[in-house]
Short mmCIF file of C-alpha atoms in Angstrom, two decimals:
data_model
loop_
_atom_site.label_atom_id
_atom_site.label_comp_id
_atom_site.label_asym_id
_atom_site.label_seq_id
_atom_site.Cartn_x
_atom_site.Cartn_y
_atom_site.Cartn_z
CA UNK A 1 -4.12 19.85 19.61
CA UNK A 2 -1.74 20.09 16.67
CA UNK A 3 0.36 17.24 15.33
CA UNK A 4 3.53 18.70 16.86
CA UNK A 5 1.90 19.37 20.23
CA UNK A 6 0.42 15.86 20.35
CA UNK A 7 3.76 14.32 19.46
CA UNK A 8 5.57 16.38 22.09
CA UNK A 9 3.09 15.17 24.71
CA UNK A 10 3.42 11.52 23.66
CA UNK A 11 7.21 11.68 23.67
CA UNK A 12 7.15 12.43 27.38
CA UNK A 13 6.54 8.71 27.85
CA UNK A 14 9.81 6.78 27.81
CA UNK A 15 8.27 3.55 26.53
CA UNK A 16 6.52 5.42 23.71
CA UNK A 17 9.86 6.99 22.76
CA UNK A 18 11.37 3.54 22.33
CA UNK A 19 8.46 2.11 20.34
CA UNK A 20 8.35 5.24 18.19
CA UNK A 21 12.10 5.08 17.55
CA UNK A 22 11.77 1.41 16.60
CA UNK A 23 9.13 2.31 14.02
CA UNK A 24 11.04 5.26 12.53
CA UNK A 25 14.31 3.35 12.14
CA UNK A 26 12.56 0.39 10.55
CA UNK A 27 10.38 2.38 8.16
CA UNK A 28 13.30 4.57 7.07
CA UNK A 29 15.03 1.34 6.16
CA UNK A 30 11.87 0.25 4.32
CA UNK A 31 12.33 3.29 2.09
CA UNK A 32 15.97 2.41 1.40
CA UNK A 33 14.92 -1.15 0.57
CA UNK A 34 12.15 -0.06 -1.79
CA UNK A 35 14.48 2.34 -3.60
CA UNK A 36 17.08 -0.41 -4.00
CA UNK A 37 14.62 -3.04 -5.23
CA UNK A 38 12.74 -0.66 -7.53
CA UNK A 39 15.91 0.79 -9.00
CA UNK A 40 17.45 -2.65 -9.55
CA UNK A 41 14.33 -4.29 -10.97
CA UNK A 42 13.18 -1.47 -13.24
CA UNK A 43 16.02 0.99 -13.91
CA UNK A 44 19.29 -0.91 -13.71
CA UNK A 45 21.35 -0.48 -16.90
CA UNK A 46 22.47 -4.11 -16.52
CA UNK A 47 18.93 -5.51 -16.70
CA UNK A 48 16.08 -5.59 -19.17
CA UNK A 49 13.06 -4.32 -17.24
CA UNK A 50 10.25 -6.12 -19.06
CA UNK A 51 6.57 -5.85 -18.24
CA UNK A 52 6.84 -9.29 -16.66
CA UNK A 53 9.58 -7.98 -14.35
CA UNK A 54 7.40 -5.01 -13.42
CA UNK A 55 4.47 -7.30 -12.60
CA UNK A 56 6.79 -9.44 -10.48
CA UNK A 57 8.14 -6.37 -8.72
CA UNK A 58 4.65 -5.11 -7.91
CA UNK A 59 3.71 -8.56 -6.64
CA UNK A 60 6.71 -8.55 -4.31
CA UNK A 61 5.92 -5.06 -3.00
CA UNK A 62 2.14 -5.42 -2.60
CA UNK A 63 0.98 -8.99 -2.10
CA UNK A 64 2.57 -9.79 1.28
CA UNK A 65 0.66 -6.90 2.85
CA UNK A 66 -2.64 -8.02 1.32
CA UNK A 67 -2.67 -11.77 1.74
CA UNK A 68 -0.73 -12.11 4.99
CA UNK A 69 -2.66 -9.28 6.64
CA UNK A 70 -5.72 -11.23 7.84
CA UNK A 71 -3.58 -14.02 9.29
CA UNK A 72 -0.76 -12.29 11.15
CA UNK A 73 -3.01 -11.32 14.06
CA UNK A 74 -3.28 -15.01 14.98
CA UNK A 75 0.43 -15.02 15.86
CA UNK A 76 0.67 -11.43 17.13
CA UNK A 77 -1.80 -12.44 19.86
CA UNK A 78 0.31 -15.49 20.82
CA UNK A 79 3.98 -14.46 20.54
CA UNK A 80 5.87 -11.89 22.59
CA UNK A 81 5.45 -8.65 20.64
CA UNK A 82 8.67 -7.22 22.00
CA UNK A 83 10.51 -10.28 20.69
CA UNK A 84 8.82 -9.87 17.30
CA UNK A 85 10.12 -6.27 17.20
CA UNK A 86 13.64 -7.49 18.04
CA UNK A 87 13.85 -10.63 15.91
CA UNK A 88 12.00 -9.39 12.79
CA UNK A 89 14.48 -6.58 11.96
CA UNK A 90 17.43 -8.92 12.56
CA UNK A 91 15.89 -11.50 10.26
CA UNK A 92 15.16 -8.86 7.62
CA UNK A 93 18.68 -7.48 7.91
CA UNK A 94 20.11 -10.95 7.37
CA UNK A 95 17.87 -11.51 4.35
CA UNK A 96 18.97 -8.17 2.91
CA UNK A 97 22.63 -9.12 3.20
CA UNK A 98 21.78 -12.35 1.38
CA UNK A 99 19.89 -10.29 -1.22
CA UNK A 100 22.95 -8.05 -1.70
CA UNK A 101 25.08 -11.14 -2.30
CA UNK A 102 22.52 -12.43 -4.82
CA UNK A 103 22.67 -9.13 -6.72
CA UNK A 104 26.48 -9.22 -6.83
CA UNK A 105 26.47 -12.80 -8.05
CA UNK A 106 23.83 -12.07 -10.74
CA UNK A 107 21.53 -14.74 -9.32
CA UNK A 108 18.34 -15.71 -11.22
CA UNK A 109 15.39 -13.34 -10.94
CA UNK A 110 13.20 -15.86 -9.14
CA UNK A 111 15.74 -16.11 -6.33
CA UNK A 112 16.03 -12.32 -6.08
CA UNK A 113 12.26 -11.79 -5.97
CA UNK A 114 11.71 -14.73 -3.64
CA UNK A 115 14.17 -13.30 -1.10
CA UNK A 116 12.67 -9.80 -1.42
CA UNK A 117 9.22 -11.33 -0.88
CA UNK A 118 10.48 -12.97 2.32
CA UNK A 119 11.77 -9.59 3.55
CA UNK A 120 8.37 -7.99 3.08
CA UNK A 121 6.55 -10.99 4.55
CA UNK A 122 8.56 -10.62 7.76
CA UNK A 123 7.86 -6.89 7.69
CA UNK A 124 4.11 -7.57 7.75
CA UNK A 125 4.51 -9.23 11.15
CA UNK A 126 6.65 -6.34 12.37
CA UNK A 127 4.12 -3.65 11.42
CA UNK A 128 1.24 -5.61 12.93
CA UNK A 129 3.18 -6.01 16.17
CA UNK A 130 3.83 -2.24 16.26
CA UNK A 131 0.11 -1.51 15.98
CA UNK A 132 -0.84 -4.05 18.64
CA UNK A 133 1.87 -2.74 21.00
CA UNK A 134 0.79 0.89 20.99
CA UNK A 135 -1.93 0.61 23.70
CA UNK A 136 0.73 -0.77 26.06
CA UNK A 137 2.85 2.41 25.93
CA UNK A 138 0.16 5.12 25.60
CA UNK A 139 -2.59 6.00 28.12
CA UNK A 140 -6.12 5.41 26.83
CA UNK A 141 -6.98 9.12 26.49
CA UNK A 142 -3.93 9.62 24.22
CA UNK A 143 -4.50 6.57 22.05
CA UNK A 144 -6.45 8.32 19.30
CA UNK A 145 -3.69 10.91 18.85
CA UNK A 146 -1.05 8.18 18.88
CA UNK A 147 -2.93 6.20 16.23
CA UNK A 148 -2.98 9.28 14.00
CA UNK A 149 0.65 10.30 14.58
CA UNK A 150 2.60 7.06 14.43
CA UNK A 151 1.46 5.74 10.99
CA UNK A 152 1.87 9.23 9.51
CA UNK A 153 5.36 9.53 10.96
CA UNK A 154 6.21 6.06 9.64
CA UNK A 155 5.03 6.98 6.14
CA UNK A 156 7.17 10.14 6.23
CA UNK A 157 10.15 8.06 7.39
CA UNK A 158 9.62 5.63 4.50
CA UNK A 159 9.43 8.51 2.03
CA UNK A 160 12.64 10.03 3.45
CA UNK A 161 14.32 6.63 3.23
CA UNK A 162 13.28 6.31 -0.42
CA UNK A 163 14.60 9.80 -1.18
CA UNK A 164 17.85 8.96 0.58
CA UNK A 165 18.05 5.72 -1.40
CA UNK A 166 17.47 7.59 -4.65
CA UNK A 167 20.27 10.05 -3.83
CA UNK A 168 22.64 7.32 -2.64
CA UNK A 169 22.00 5.46 -5.87
CA UNK A 170 23.70 8.30 -7.74
CA UNK A 171 26.67 8.12 -5.35
CA UNK A 172 27.03 4.33 -5.24
CA UNK A 173 26.11 3.88 -8.90
CA UNK A 174 23.16 2.24 -10.66
CA UNK A 175 25.01 -1.04 -11.27
CA UNK A 176 24.86 -4.24 -9.25
CA UNK A 177 27.58 -3.10 -6.84
CA UNK A 178 25.70 0.10 -6.03
CA UNK A 179 22.43 -1.78 -5.48
CA UNK A 180 24.17 -4.30 -3.22
CA UNK A 181 25.66 -1.47 -1.16
CA UNK A 182 22.22 0.13 -0.75
CA UNK A 183 20.68 -3.20 0.29
CA UNK A 184 23.45 -3.77 2.82
CA UNK A 185 22.92 -0.27 4.26
CA UNK A 186 19.21 -0.98 4.57
CA UNK A 187 20.00 -4.22 6.41
CA UNK A 188 22.23 -2.41 8.89
CA UNK A 189 19.51 0.17 9.53
CA UNK A 190 17.09 -2.64 10.37
CA UNK A 191 19.66 -3.70 12.95
CA UNK A 192 19.36 -0.27 14.56
CA UNK A 193 15.60 -0.81 14.84
CA UNK A 194 16.18 -4.11 16.65
CA UNK A 195 18.67 -2.45 19.02
CA UNK A 196 16.09 0.17 20.01
CA UNK A 197 13.37 -2.45 20.52
CA UNK A 198 15.68 -4.49 22.73
CA UNK A 199 15.78 -1.65 25.29
CA UNK A 200 12.13 -2.38 26.15
CA UNK A 201 11.25 -4.90 28.84
CA UNK A 202 10.26 -8.25 27.34
CA UNK A 203 6.73 -8.41 28.79
CA UNK A 204 5.93 -4.72 28.26
CA UNK A 205 4.05 -5.07 24.96
CA UNK A 206 2.04 -8.21 25.69
CA UNK A 207 0.13 -10.24 24.79
CA UNK A 208 -1.46 -11.21 28.08
CA UNK A 209 -1.88 -14.95 28.54
CA UNK A 210 -5.43 -16.09 27.73
CA UNK A 211 -6.15 -19.79 28.38
CA UNK A 212 -9.40 -19.49 26.38
CA UNK A 213 -7.54 -18.48 23.22
CA UNK A 214 -8.07 -21.13 20.52
CA UNK A 215 -5.14 -23.04 19.07
CA UNK A 216 -3.35 -21.33 16.18
CA UNK A 217 -4.58 -23.92 13.67
CA UNK A 218 -8.19 -23.38 14.69
CA UNK A 219 -7.70 -19.60 14.68
CA UNK A 220 -6.37 -19.73 11.10
CA UNK A 221 -9.43 -21.70 10.03
CA UNK A 222 -11.59 -19.06 11.75
CA UNK A 223 -9.89 -16.35 9.67
CA UNK A 224 -10.80 -18.14 6.45
CA UNK A 225 -14.37 -18.65 7.63
CA UNK A 226 -14.53 -14.99 8.63
CA UNK A 227 -13.40 -13.82 5.20
CA UNK A 228 -16.07 -16.01 3.58
CA UNK A 229 -18.70 -14.58 5.93
CA UNK A 230 -17.58 -11.05 5.08
CA UNK A 231 -17.82 -11.77 1.35
CA UNK A 232 -21.34 -13.14 1.72
CA UNK A 233 -22.34 -10.13 3.81
CA UNK A 234 -21.10 -7.70 1.12
CA UNK A 235 -22.76 -9.67 -1.66
CA UNK A 236 -26.14 -8.99 -0.01
CA UNK A 237 -25.49 -5.21 -0.05
CA UNK A 238 -25.48 -3.89 -3.58
CA UNK A 239 -24.15 -0.47 -2.65
CA UNK A 240 -21.09 -1.84 -0.84
CA UNK A 241 -20.52 -4.57 -3.42
CA UNK A 242 -20.73 -2.05 -6.25
CA UNK A 243 -18.32 0.36 -4.54
CA UNK A 244 -15.79 -2.42 -3.92
CA UNK A 245 -16.18 -3.51 -7.53
CA UNK A 246 -15.55 0.07 -8.73
CA UNK A 247 -12.44 0.35 -6.59
CA UNK A 248 -11.19 -3.04 -7.79
CA UNK A 249 -11.84 -2.08 -11.42
CA UNK A 250 -9.82 1.10 -11.03
CA UNK A 251 -6.90 -0.73 -9.41
CA UNK A 252 -6.89 -3.39 -12.16
CA UNK A 253 -6.79 -0.79 -14.93
CA UNK A 254 -4.38 1.41 -12.99
CA UNK A 255 -2.02 -1.58 -12.79
CA UNK A 256 -2.14 -1.92 -16.58
CA UNK A 257 -1.29 1.76 -17.02
CA UNK A 258 1.48 1.67 -14.39
CA UNK A 259 3.23 -1.14 -16.25
CA UNK A 260 2.90 0.62 -19.62
CA UNK A 261 4.21 3.89 -18.16
CA UNK A 262 7.27 2.23 -16.63
CA UNK A 263 8.17 0.45 -19.87
CA UNK A 264 7.66 3.59 -21.97
CA UNK A 265 9.94 5.66 -19.78
CA UNK A 266 12.54 2.91 -19.69
CA UNK A 267 12.68 2.13 -23.42
CA UNK A 268 10.61 4.55 -25.52
CA UNK A 269 11.09 8.05 -24.11
CA UNK A 270 14.80 7.54 -23.31
CA UNK A 271 17.45 4.85 -23.31
CA UNK A 272 19.16 6.25 -20.20
CA UNK A 273 18.12 4.49 -16.99
CA UNK A 274 18.69 7.52 -14.74
CA UNK A 275 16.71 9.81 -17.07
CA UNK A 276 13.90 7.23 -17.07
CA UNK A 277 13.89 7.19 -13.27
CA UNK A 278 13.66 10.99 -13.24
CA UNK A 279 10.71 10.89 -15.64
CA UNK A 280 8.89 8.35 -13.49
CA UNK A 281 9.53 10.59 -10.47
CA UNK A 282 7.64 13.39 -12.26
CA UNK A 283 4.67 11.07 -12.92
CA UNK A 284 4.70 9.96 -9.28
CA UNK A 285 4.74 13.61 -8.19
CA UNK A 286 1.77 14.55 -10.39
CA UNK A 287 -0.11 11.47 -9.18
CA UNK A 288 0.57 12.54 -5.60
CA UNK A 289 -0.80 16.01 -6.36
CA UNK A 290 -3.95 14.37 -7.72
CA UNK A 291 -4.30 12.24 -4.60
CA UNK A 292 -4.02 15.34 -2.44
CA UNK A 293 -6.55 17.32 -4.48
CA UNK A 294 -9.05 14.44 -4.25
CA UNK A 295 -9.34 15.14 -0.51
CA UNK A 296 -10.69 18.59 -1.43
CA UNK A 297 -12.66 17.76 -4.58
CA UNK A 298 -14.49 14.65 -3.34
CA UNK A 299 -16.28 16.30 -0.39
CA UNK A 300 -17.24 19.22 -2.66
CA UNK A 301 -18.58 16.85 -5.35
CA UNK A 302 -20.49 14.59 -2.97
CA UNK A 303 -22.32 17.59 -1.52
CA UNK A 304 -23.77 18.11 -4.99
CA UNK A 305 -24.15 14.55 -6.30
CA UNK A 306 -24.94 11.26 -4.57
CA UNK A 307 -21.96 8.96 -4.25
CA UNK A 308 -23.84 6.53 -6.51
CA UNK A 309 -23.63 9.16 -9.26
CA UNK A 310 -20.11 10.41 -8.56
CA UNK A 311 -18.41 6.99 -8.70
CA UNK A 312 -19.45 6.12 -12.30
CA UNK A 313 -18.79 9.71 -13.46
CA UNK A 314 -15.28 9.50 -12.03
CA UNK A 315 -14.55 6.10 -13.60
CA UNK A 316 -15.79 7.30 -16.99
CA UNK A 317 -13.66 10.45 -16.73
CA UNK A 318 -10.59 8.33 -15.93
CA UNK A 319 -11.21 6.24 -19.05
CA UNK A 320 -11.63 9.22 -21.37
CA UNK A 321 -8.69 11.20 -19.97
CA UNK A 322 -6.31 8.21 -19.82
CA UNK A 323 -6.76 7.57 -23.53
CA UNK A 324 -6.98 11.19 -24.63
CA UNK A 325 -3.86 12.33 -22.76
CA UNK A 326 -1.67 9.30 -23.46
CA UNK A 327 -2.51 8.25 -27.02
CA UNK A 328 -0.03 10.76 -28.51
CA UNK A 329 2.75 9.13 -26.42
CA UNK A 330 4.29 12.40 -25.25
CA UNK A 331 5.84 12.54 -21.78
CA UNK A 332 3.69 15.52 -20.76
CA UNK A 333 0.59 13.45 -21.51
CA UNK A 334 1.59 10.72 -19.08
CA UNK A 335 2.44 13.27 -16.39
CA UNK A 336 -1.01 14.85 -16.89
CA UNK A 337 -2.67 11.42 -16.89
CA UNK A 338 -0.88 10.61 -13.64
CA UNK A 339 -2.54 13.66 -12.09
CA UNK A 340 -5.97 12.78 -13.51
CA UNK A 341 -5.82 9.13 -12.42
CA UNK A 342 -4.46 10.08 -9.00
CA UNK A 343 -7.38 12.46 -8.52
CA UNK A 344 -9.99 10.09 -9.95
CA UNK A 345 -8.70 6.94 -8.31
CA UNK A 346 -8.41 8.49 -4.86
CA UNK A 347 -11.87 9.99 -5.23
CA UNK A 348 -13.29 6.52 -5.98
CA UNK A 349 -11.42 5.17 -2.97
CA UNK A 350 -12.77 7.86 -0.62
CA UNK A 351 -16.29 7.11 -1.84
CA UNK A 352 -15.73 3.37 -1.41
CA UNK A 353 -14.45 3.87 2.13
CA UNK A 354 -17.58 5.85 2.94
CA UNK A 355 -20.04 3.39 1.38
CA UNK A 356 -18.46 0.39 3.10
CA UNK A 357 -18.42 2.18 6.45
CA UNK A 358 -22.04 3.31 5.92
CA UNK A 359 -23.62 0.11 4.58
CA UNK A 360 -21.72 -2.76 6.23
CA UNK A 361 -22.75 -3.83 9.72
CA UNK A 362 -20.18 -3.04 12.38
CA UNK A 363 -19.68 -6.71 13.28
CA UNK A 364 -18.44 -7.38 9.73
CA UNK A 365 -16.30 -4.30 9.13
CA UNK A 366 -12.97 -5.85 10.04
CA UNK A 367 -13.52 -8.83 7.74
CA UNK A 368 -14.81 -6.68 4.90
CA UNK A 369 -11.81 -4.37 5.11
CA UNK A 370 -9.54 -7.42 4.95
CA UNK A 371 -11.23 -8.28 1.64
CA UNK A 372 -10.91 -4.62 0.62
CA UNK A 373 -7.16 -4.75 1.32
CA UNK A 374 -6.74 -7.90 -0.78
CA UNK A 375 -8.63 -6.40 -3.71
CA UNK A 376 -6.83 -3.06 -3.47
CA UNK A 377 -3.33 -4.49 -3.96
CA UNK A 378 -4.13 -7.79 -5.65
CA UNK A 379 -5.97 -6.16 -8.54
CA UNK A 380 -3.04 -3.80 -9.16
CA UNK A 381 -0.74 -6.79 -9.57
CA UNK A 382 -3.31 -8.51 -11.80
CA UNK A 383 -3.41 -5.42 -14.01
CA UNK A 384 0.37 -5.44 -14.38
CA UNK A 385 0.19 -9.13 -15.32
CA UNK A 386 -2.38 -8.35 -18.04
CA UNK A 387 -0.11 -5.58 -19.34
CA UNK A 388 2.76 -8.06 -19.52
CA UNK A 389 0.72 -10.10 -22.02
CA UNK A 390 -0.25 -7.07 -24.11
CA UNK A 391 2.76 -4.74 -24.20
CA UNK A 392 5.50 -4.74 -26.85
CA UNK A 393 9.13 -4.41 -25.81
CA UNK A 394 9.17 -0.58 -25.87
CA UNK A 395 5.75 -0.23 -24.20
CA UNK A 396 4.13 1.81 -27.00
CA UNK A 397 0.73 0.18 -27.45
CA UNK A 398 -2.47 1.95 -28.46
CA UNK A 399 -4.25 -1.39 -27.92
CA UNK A 400 -3.25 -1.50 -24.25
CA UNK A 401 -4.38 2.10 -23.74
CA UNK A 402 -7.68 1.29 -25.45
CA UNK A 403 -8.20 -1.79 -23.25
CA UNK A 404 -7.61 0.26 -20.09
CA UNK A 405 -9.86 3.11 -21.28
CA UNK A 406 -12.66 0.74 -22.32
CA UNK A 407 -12.31 -1.03 -18.98
CA UNK A 408 -12.99 2.20 -17.10
CA UNK A 409 -16.09 2.87 -19.21
CA UNK A 410 -17.34 -0.69 -18.75
CA UNK A 411 -16.69 -0.41 -15.01
CA UNK A 412 -18.77 2.76 -14.86
CA UNK A 413 -21.61 1.10 -16.80
CA UNK A 414 -21.51 -2.05 -14.67
CA UNK A 415 -21.63 0.02 -11.48
CA UNK A 416 -24.65 1.94 -12.76
CA UNK A 417 -26.46 -1.32 -13.62
CA UNK A 418 -25.65 -2.91 -10.24
CA UNK A 419 -26.30 0.10 -8.03
CA UNK A 420 -29.51 2.03 -8.67
CA UNK A 421 -29.55 5.81 -8.43
CA UNK A 422 -29.80 6.72 -4.77
CA UNK A 423 -32.92 8.36 -3.38
CA UNK A 424 -30.99 9.67 -0.39
CA UNK A 425 -29.58 13.22 -0.56
CA UNK A 426 -25.89 13.76 -1.36
CA UNK A 427 -23.53 13.10 1.56
CA UNK A 428 -20.07 14.28 2.43
CA UNK A 429 -17.81 11.37 1.52
CA UNK A 430 -15.34 11.99 4.31
CA UNK A 431 -17.88 12.20 7.15
CA UNK A 432 -18.44 8.47 7.67
CA UNK A 433 -17.71 7.07 11.09
CA UNK A 434 -14.37 5.33 11.01
CA UNK A 435 -14.38 1.58 11.70
CA UNK A 436 -11.95 -0.20 13.96
CA UNK A 437 -9.99 -1.36 10.95
CA UNK A 438 -8.92 1.36 8.50
CA UNK A 439 -9.13 0.94 4.71
CA UNK A 440 -5.85 0.53 2.82
CA UNK A 441 -3.99 3.69 1.92
#
């Protein structure tokens, strides 16, 4: 069945309608929030968007999802999920109103970022509760379709919210008052999500009472032990360890280049904040085109080469192209590099997904993908932090480009040394059996 036909069938269920509406309202507001925070932190004419600020902004946007992820399930399995879906948006809305007041009062950066971090930390519980609630509103034979449709719809809603936030920024203005208005609007939209969730019966979404469930403190300790077990399991499998290392290397170096690109557009290519935001939008668009093309190119390539050959080739190509396209410091070069790194990075990720799913025992997949998630986002933030130590005020640094390019080449060489050339025939990188826990997107 098609996406539209599946959605039409699912929407015949009244409880699914309510859960789906809760997700869409919340994730649309997520987009508004991200546009407000990103615009204020990086492109506000009132602020100096340094590389340190960019690293802090990436930490706020990425780390809660990575490091809270393995632990939220402990509470999702113990608290009323319907109440989480009601209370979380109200709490986030309140925090956003506080954040708007902080912006208007020109509060210190640490207070701004700390409050934004709290908003996203609460959101991690909300999204986990949505996922755990789905089987309670969808019949088992429709669950696979629902699991495909709802995250996709939520991502589209977030994108639309970000676009709306970008457009509203031009109406409300790029100054502190405009950002505060956008944050307040996002907070009110979260309230709409809570109102929809409140229409569901309190016990509808579980969890069912289980007297054998361990205490929360013991369960948290089990999570830590599980992550350690997953790390040891991967360390004994050179193919999976090498693939995770390749993915982590790319994200580290990608974080360096993201920070340099933001600073260049903000201070080197133009001194107008709105023009800088438009330039970054072009780079994001070319990166997205590269991500999309990787879905086509990677299966074609891995029919012809083993994954163990394609991963180092891709990393080396990223290193050469990143330096060659960007070293002249022309805007077109960074747009082209965005495409190349989007294509190469997503290709490495597809291969990593496949190797982990192929080589890791099923009993360890959930724990290994928790580690994967931490590396995926955490290394991006680490890369931005390295860039903060290397970049000059206007972002123009051949040294930083050279470090990132050399890092890709070293990553390719290290992968080749760790992972021997495969004797197995080439495989289609997107044909692995999907685990219960999906890799990060």
